[in-house]
XYZ file of C-alpha atoms in Angstrom:
396
model
C -63.739 -70.485 -95.916
C -61.577 -68.225 -98.028
C -64.672 -67.157 -100.109
C -66.599 -66.248 -96.891
C -63.641 -64.163 -95.687
C -63.319 -62.337 -99.048
C -67.043 -61.661 -99.092
C -66.970 -60.105 -95.602
C -64.303 -57.618 -96.510
C -65.388 -54.114 -97.716
C -65.184 -53.757 -101.454
C -63.999 -50.420 -102.900
C -64.037 -49.370 -106.531
C -61.807 -46.428 -107.533
C -62.520 -44.817 -110.844
C -59.688 -42.641 -112.157
C -57.801 -42.668 -115.501
C -54.725 -41.059 -113.860
C -54.701 -43.675 -110.938
C -54.169 -40.846 -108.420
C -57.230 -41.811 -106.400
C -55.958 -45.416 -106.238
C -52.770 -44.225 -104.487
C -54.637 -41.906 -102.120
C -57.113 -44.656 -101.039
C -54.424 -47.252 -100.686
C -52.270 -45.019 -98.523
C -55.220 -44.056 -96.339
C -56.263 -47.696 -95.857
C -52.704 -48.740 -95.057
C -52.512 -45.965 -92.536
C -55.629 -47.351 -90.812
C -54.320 -50.904 -91.205
C -57.724 -52.178 -92.457
C -58.063 -55.133 -94.853
C -60.173 -54.345 -97.876
C -60.781 -55.480 -101.427
C -59.804 -52.592 -103.776
C -60.583 -52.598 -107.498
C -59.114 -49.843 -109.682
C -60.685 -49.047 -113.092
C -60.021 -46.127 -115.436
C -63.569 -45.286 -116.668
C -67.221 -45.279 -115.739
C -68.233 -48.222 -117.996
C -65.692 -50.486 -116.283
C -66.961 -49.296 -112.864
C -70.522 -50.253 -113.673
C -69.391 -53.664 -114.887
C -67.578 -54.318 -111.630
C -70.629 -53.100 -109.697
C -72.816 -55.631 -111.531
C -70.274 -58.413 -111.142
C -69.597 -58.223 -107.355
C -71.213 -55.101 -105.932
C -69.322 -52.538 -103.854
C -69.427 -51.042 -100.370
C -67.925 -47.781 -101.576
C -67.231 -46.116 -104.998
C -64.696 -43.299 -105.186
C -64.490 -41.525 -108.541
C -62.830 -38.529 -110.044
C -64.792 -35.765 -111.816
C -63.150 -36.126 -115.212
C -63.160 -39.712 -116.634
C -62.375 -38.921 -120.312
C -65.221 -41.010 -121.708
C -68.949 -40.773 -122.246
C -69.663 -41.096 -118.490
C -68.401 -38.348 -116.231
C -68.067 -38.463 -112.411
C -71.458 -36.921 -111.433
C -73.343 -39.082 -113.991
C -71.505 -42.185 -112.781
C -72.452 -41.369 -109.147
C -76.130 -41.105 -110.108
C -76.108 -44.404 -112.026
C -74.324 -46.177 -109.137
C -76.991 -44.940 -106.708
C -79.717 -46.078 -109.004
C -78.223 -49.566 -109.465
C -77.154 -50.019 -105.831
C -78.749 -47.521 -103.422
C -76.838 -48.970 -100.438
C -73.454 -48.228 -102.040
C -71.805 -45.039 -100.818
C -70.315 -42.735 -103.496
C -67.600 -40.107 -103.175
C -66.445 -37.783 -105.928
C -62.894 -36.679 -105.262
C -62.400 -33.781 -107.631
C -59.038 -32.444 -108.841
C -57.702 -28.877 -108.278
C -58.945 -27.603 -111.662
C -62.392 -29.245 -111.414
C -65.435 -26.958 -110.687
C -66.600 -26.193 -107.163
C -70.148 -27.086 -106.109
C -72.223 -24.806 -103.996
C -73.591 -25.996 -100.659
C -77.196 -26.236 -101.990
C -76.096 -28.577 -104.779
C -74.076 -30.659 -102.432
C -76.951 -30.931 -100.015
C -79.264 -32.306 -102.764
C -76.668 -34.681 -104.273
C -76.770 -38.388 -103.372
C -72.935 -38.398 -103.182
C -70.279 -36.654 -101.167
C -68.254 -34.121 -103.135
C -64.716 -33.385 -101.945
C -62.289 -31.058 -103.685
C -58.513 -31.473 -103.641
C -56.379 -30.477 -101.817
C -58.522 -32.356 -99.375
C -58.418 -32.326 -95.617
C -57.029 -35.819 -94.895
C -58.836 -36.049 -91.571
C -62.152 -35.189 -93.134
C -61.446 -37.690 -95.917
C -60.623 -40.383 -93.384
C -63.881 -39.767 -91.537
C -65.893 -40.181 -94.730
C -63.833 -43.141 -95.790
C -64.275 -44.898 -92.489
C -68.043 -44.211 -92.570
C -68.245 -45.626 -96.135
C -66.309 -48.786 -95.173
C -68.578 -49.389 -92.155
C -71.763 -48.688 -94.153
C -72.516 -45.643 -92.074
C -73.821 -42.129 -93.015
C -71.033 -40.532 -94.999
C -72.887 -37.186 -95.028
C -72.825 -37.017 -91.258
C -69.174 -37.930 -91.270
C -68.603 -35.031 -93.681
C -70.145 -32.622 -91.199
C -68.283 -33.993 -88.219
C -65.226 -31.859 -88.900
C -67.051 -28.605 -88.152
C -68.048 -29.842 -84.694
C -64.382 -30.470 -83.888
C -63.434 -26.989 -84.968
C -66.178 -25.427 -82.803
C -65.288 -27.506 -79.760
C -63.654 -25.671 -76.837
C -59.919 -25.646 -76.672
C -58.095 -27.776 -74.117
C -54.812 -27.466 -72.383
C -52.891 -30.513 -73.426
C -50.186 -30.120 -70.782
C -46.448 -29.856 -71.265
C -44.625 -31.228 -74.298
C -42.816 -34.531 -73.759
C -38.958 -34.429 -73.952
C -37.227 -35.807 -77.043
C -33.606 -36.680 -77.661
C -32.729 -33.981 -80.179
C -29.398 -35.620 -81.254
C -31.028 -38.873 -82.248
C -34.049 -37.081 -83.734
C -31.702 -35.064 -85.901
C -30.175 -38.316 -87.275
C -33.620 -39.661 -88.096
C -34.599 -36.469 -89.943
C -31.374 -36.495 -91.981
C -31.865 -40.106 -92.898
C -35.456 -39.419 -94.048
C -34.236 -36.510 -96.177
C -31.904 -38.828 -98.042
C -34.407 -41.744 -98.320
C -37.276 -39.760 -99.970
C -35.205 -37.066 -101.711
C -37.281 -34.169 -100.342
C -36.327 -30.531 -100.594
C -36.738 -30.081 -96.815
C -37.829 -32.015 -93.686
C -39.323 -30.145 -90.700
C -40.089 -31.549 -87.244
C -42.454 -29.305 -85.256
C -44.381 -29.479 -81.983
C -48.128 -28.979 -81.480
C -47.267 -25.550 -79.936
C -46.102 -24.357 -83.381
C -42.436 -24.437 -82.423
C -40.023 -25.766 -85.154
C -37.691 -28.264 -83.414
C -35.601 -29.462 -86.345
C -35.207 -28.514 -90.008
C -32.986 -30.106 -92.610
C -32.569 -29.572 -96.304
C -32.871 -26.380 -98.310
C -33.138 -23.491 -95.764
C -36.017 -21.142 -96.399
C -37.544 -23.330 -99.092
C -40.875 -23.057 -97.314
C -42.062 -20.506 -94.737
C -41.961 -22.776 -91.741
C -43.885 -20.327 -89.462
C -46.836 -20.231 -91.874
C -46.636 -24.008 -92.231
C -46.768 -24.700 -88.468
C -49.579 -22.223 -87.921
C -51.638 -23.751 -90.737
C -51.137 -27.212 -89.265
C -52.179 -26.332 -85.676
C -55.751 -27.669 -86.101
C -54.174 -31.010 -87.022
C -53.307 -31.598 -83.379
C -56.945 -31.334 -82.111
C -58.160 -33.401 -85.021
C -55.676 -36.183 -84.355
C -56.583 -36.305 -80.733
C -60.300 -36.480 -81.518
C -59.737 -39.098 -84.210
C -57.820 -41.262 -81.711
C -60.965 -41.700 -79.666
C -62.891 -42.622 -82.840
C -60.566 -45.152 -84.507
C -58.844 -46.344 -81.231
C -55.332 -47.342 -80.568
C -52.202 -45.267 -81.144
C -53.517 -43.142 -83.990
C -51.236 -42.059 -86.821
C -52.303 -39.572 -89.564
C -50.861 -38.394 -92.849
C -51.814 -35.358 -94.870
C -50.892 -34.633 -98.491
C -51.135 -31.153 -99.960
C -50.708 -31.238 -103.711
C -49.880 -27.836 -105.111
C -48.463 -26.438 -108.325
C -45.295 -25.058 -106.708
C -44.826 -27.331 -103.690
C -46.151 -30.613 -102.361
C -46.231 -31.227 -98.596
C -46.634 -34.481 -96.692
C -47.445 -34.228 -92.985
C -47.117 -37.134 -90.591
C -48.381 -37.049 -86.984
C -45.718 -38.158 -84.523
C -47.811 -39.310 -81.554
C -50.163 -36.617 -80.279
C -47.623 -33.847 -79.693
C -45.414 -33.557 -82.827
C -45.670 -33.696 -86.594
C -43.214 -34.328 -89.359
C -43.329 -32.490 -92.693
C -41.676 -33.502 -96.004
C -41.654 -30.727 -98.614
C -41.198 -31.528 -102.359
C -41.239 -29.578 -105.573
C -44.728 -29.294 -106.994
C -43.994 -31.576 -109.930
C -42.421 -34.419 -107.916
C -44.423 -34.868 -104.718
C -47.365 -36.790 -106.194
C -45.072 -39.398 -107.773
C -43.381 -40.006 -104.395
C -46.420 -40.963 -102.388
C -45.468 -44.601 -101.931
C -41.861 -43.879 -101.031
C -42.766 -41.159 -98.626
C -45.528 -43.268 -97.007
C -43.053 -46.094 -96.421
C -40.028 -44.222 -95.160
C -42.033 -41.496 -93.485
C -43.941 -44.023 -91.380
C -40.640 -45.668 -90.457
C -39.185 -42.339 -89.366
C -42.358 -41.694 -87.351
C -41.941 -45.031 -85.504
C -38.333 -44.144 -84.731
C -39.301 -40.751 -83.308
C -42.105 -42.309 -81.257
C -39.558 -44.763 -79.859
C -37.527 -41.755 -78.645
C -40.560 -40.230 -77.004
C -41.700 -43.461 -75.370
C -45.208 -43.757 -73.809
C -45.449 -40.043 -73.464
C -45.971 -39.662 -77.189
C -49.619 -40.719 -76.682
C -50.299 -39.363 -73.192
C -52.587 -36.286 -73.073
C -53.533 -34.246 -70.004
C -56.733 -32.533 -70.993
C -58.155 -29.660 -68.988
C -61.234 -27.765 -69.854
C -60.976 -23.974 -69.995
C -63.975 -23.787 -67.648
C -62.213 -25.881 -65.109
C -59.080 -23.773 -65.519
C -60.985 -20.576 -64.760
C -62.409 -21.855 -61.519
C -60.605 -20.322 -58.585
C -58.532 -22.697 -56.631
C -58.937 -22.687 -52.824
C -56.190 -20.942 -50.967
C -53.495 -23.312 -49.787
C -53.161 -21.358 -46.546
C -56.916 -21.544 -45.875
C -57.067 -25.237 -46.478
C -54.123 -25.848 -44.239
C -55.769 -23.858 -41.467
C -58.961 -25.819 -41.710
C -57.127 -29.082 -41.571
C -55.125 -27.917 -38.576
C -58.269 -27.028 -36.718
C -59.919 -30.348 -37.449
C -56.973 -32.399 -36.227
C -56.476 -33.155 -32.573
C -52.998 -33.200 -31.081
C -51.579 -36.679 -30.890
C -49.099 -36.049 -28.029
C -49.495 -33.456 -25.274
C -46.331 -32.582 -23.399
C -46.680 -31.092 -19.877
C -44.979 -27.787 -19.314
C -41.847 -28.018 -17.151
C -40.793 -25.148 -14.866
C -37.060 -24.717 -14.594
C -35.535 -23.925 -11.142
C -34.147 -20.436 -10.561
C -30.338 -20.329 -10.769
C -28.477 -20.174 -7.406
C -26.617 -16.915 -6.643
C -22.910 -16.987 -7.259
C -20.882 -17.232 -4.013
C -17.122 -16.483 -3.866
C -14.727 -17.786 -1.219
C -13.555 -15.121 1.296
C -10.083 -13.584 0.974
C -7.772 -14.869 3.754
C -6.195 -12.206 6.112
C -7.878 -9.344 4.309
C -6.859 -6.068 5.912
C -9.809 -3.703 5.439
C -7.748 -0.747 6.644
C -6.190 -0.306 3.199
C -9.437 1.180 2.066
C -9.090 3.927 4.704
C -6.182 5.430 2.714
C -8.230 5.983 -0.477
C -9.051 9.514 0.599
C -5.353 10.476 0.648
C -4.639 9.283 -2.905
C -3.763 12.035 -5.385
C -6.145 11.611 -8.268
C -3.895 13.576 -10.551
C -1.156 10.922 -10.149
C -3.363 8.396 -11.902
C -2.814 10.302 -15.132
C 0.900 9.520 -14.951
C 0.123 5.878 -15.862
C -0.939 7.030 -19.319
C 1.893 9.619 -19.810
C 4.310 8.151 -22.364
C 7.161 10.533 -21.447
C 7.129 9.563 -17.733
C 6.832 5.855 -18.645
C 10.007 6.258 -20.816
C 11.954 7.932 -17.956
C 11.013 5.094 -15.614
C 12.313 2.525 -18.054
C 15.580 4.398 -18.712
C 16.286 4.919 -14.962
C 15.841 1.239 -14.193
C 18.964 -1.003 -14.441
C 16.997 -4.028 -15.383
C 18.576 -5.920 -12.528
C 17.022 -7.034 -9.281
C 19.246 -7.639 -6.233
C 18.557 -10.786 -4.241
C 19.665 -11.592 -0.693
C 21.220 -14.900 0.217
C 18.060 -16.095 1.824
C 15.981 -15.088 -1.257
C 18.362 -17.037 -3.457
C 18.138 -20.101 -1.331
C 14.388 -19.812 -1.191
C 14.208 -19.555 -4.973
C 16.458 -22.583 -5.292
C 19.243 -20.691 -7.027
C 21.745 -21.546 -4.164
C 21.875 -24.564 -1.919
C 21.490 -24.163 1.804
C 24.358 -26.745 2.348
C 27.060 -24.766 0.574
C 29.480 -25.026 3.545
C 29.267 -28.858 3.735
C 29.579 -29.138 -0.036
C 32.676 -26.879 -0.041
C 34.349 -29.123 2.594
C 33.800 -32.206 0.523
């Protein structure tokens, strides 16, 4: 049972005296979480021996092998011995470039470092699945020419906890700088040596990574995670996708980054998982909208509301109610009104009315008055000031 399981797994042979290809392939396979059988040999002769011993699904070799057999010659001999085996030459920075005509006629796929990790993953997956690796090589151009989509708003992230995760990653991997950016190109967090790398140029260069990661998620399925490694003379940059909306960059000195691949892969993926936990399910939720659909004019809200109103029939019809006219106000008649007082209005001196508003005359009237009012005995009794039985009370 164990032998059948081992035989069903894809078998990869890496050929590289520096063992760099071994680390790249192992990291890419771990990222995809695919079980394989990987055999690492330093030269072409050992690769041919392993091919004769157990065959291979895929052979990945470097250009320079430091023996009698170089990368291109090894690729041709592998295709002659096992035509069904896919072959990839992963050249180094200093290795020669091949023109498009030579690559089109070659029976192997030629990739030159620094390599596009997404393109490399496409070819690697095609080789593991015994598919056409040349078509997988061309698939990247179709993604670049595809129309842009509006991916909706960015999900919210807890910046305080995210800053703690970035600081911990900086210590764990010993990088010069750690940068957390969004798919819009905005730098959210940066820790380490300030200005060690132009972050604006970095985020602009990584913008196509967002579209590629989204497209790859439909190809490989599940919650896709991607890692890119840019190996340069002055700086080395690792880029991790954080869901579908963010990416995390670890920047190293050009002489140290390549030796830290395993450490960065381990702690970087752990930091990515912690950041995805902060984002929740929104880390992998995309709201795509085609630009063609976005350009279509939307119907007017007012017009739609009018059409709906005309189509609906009233549910409840209330009859109109006529209110009664108010009754005219009627006052009670004045008792014992002497209408003759109005006959004297013609004899009234109109000039005397002005005296009511003359302050000098009003002052004279106040000064002349004593302020007292004389009451008769009957008036006092009527007001209750005196008793009408004063004589009887005096006798008692």
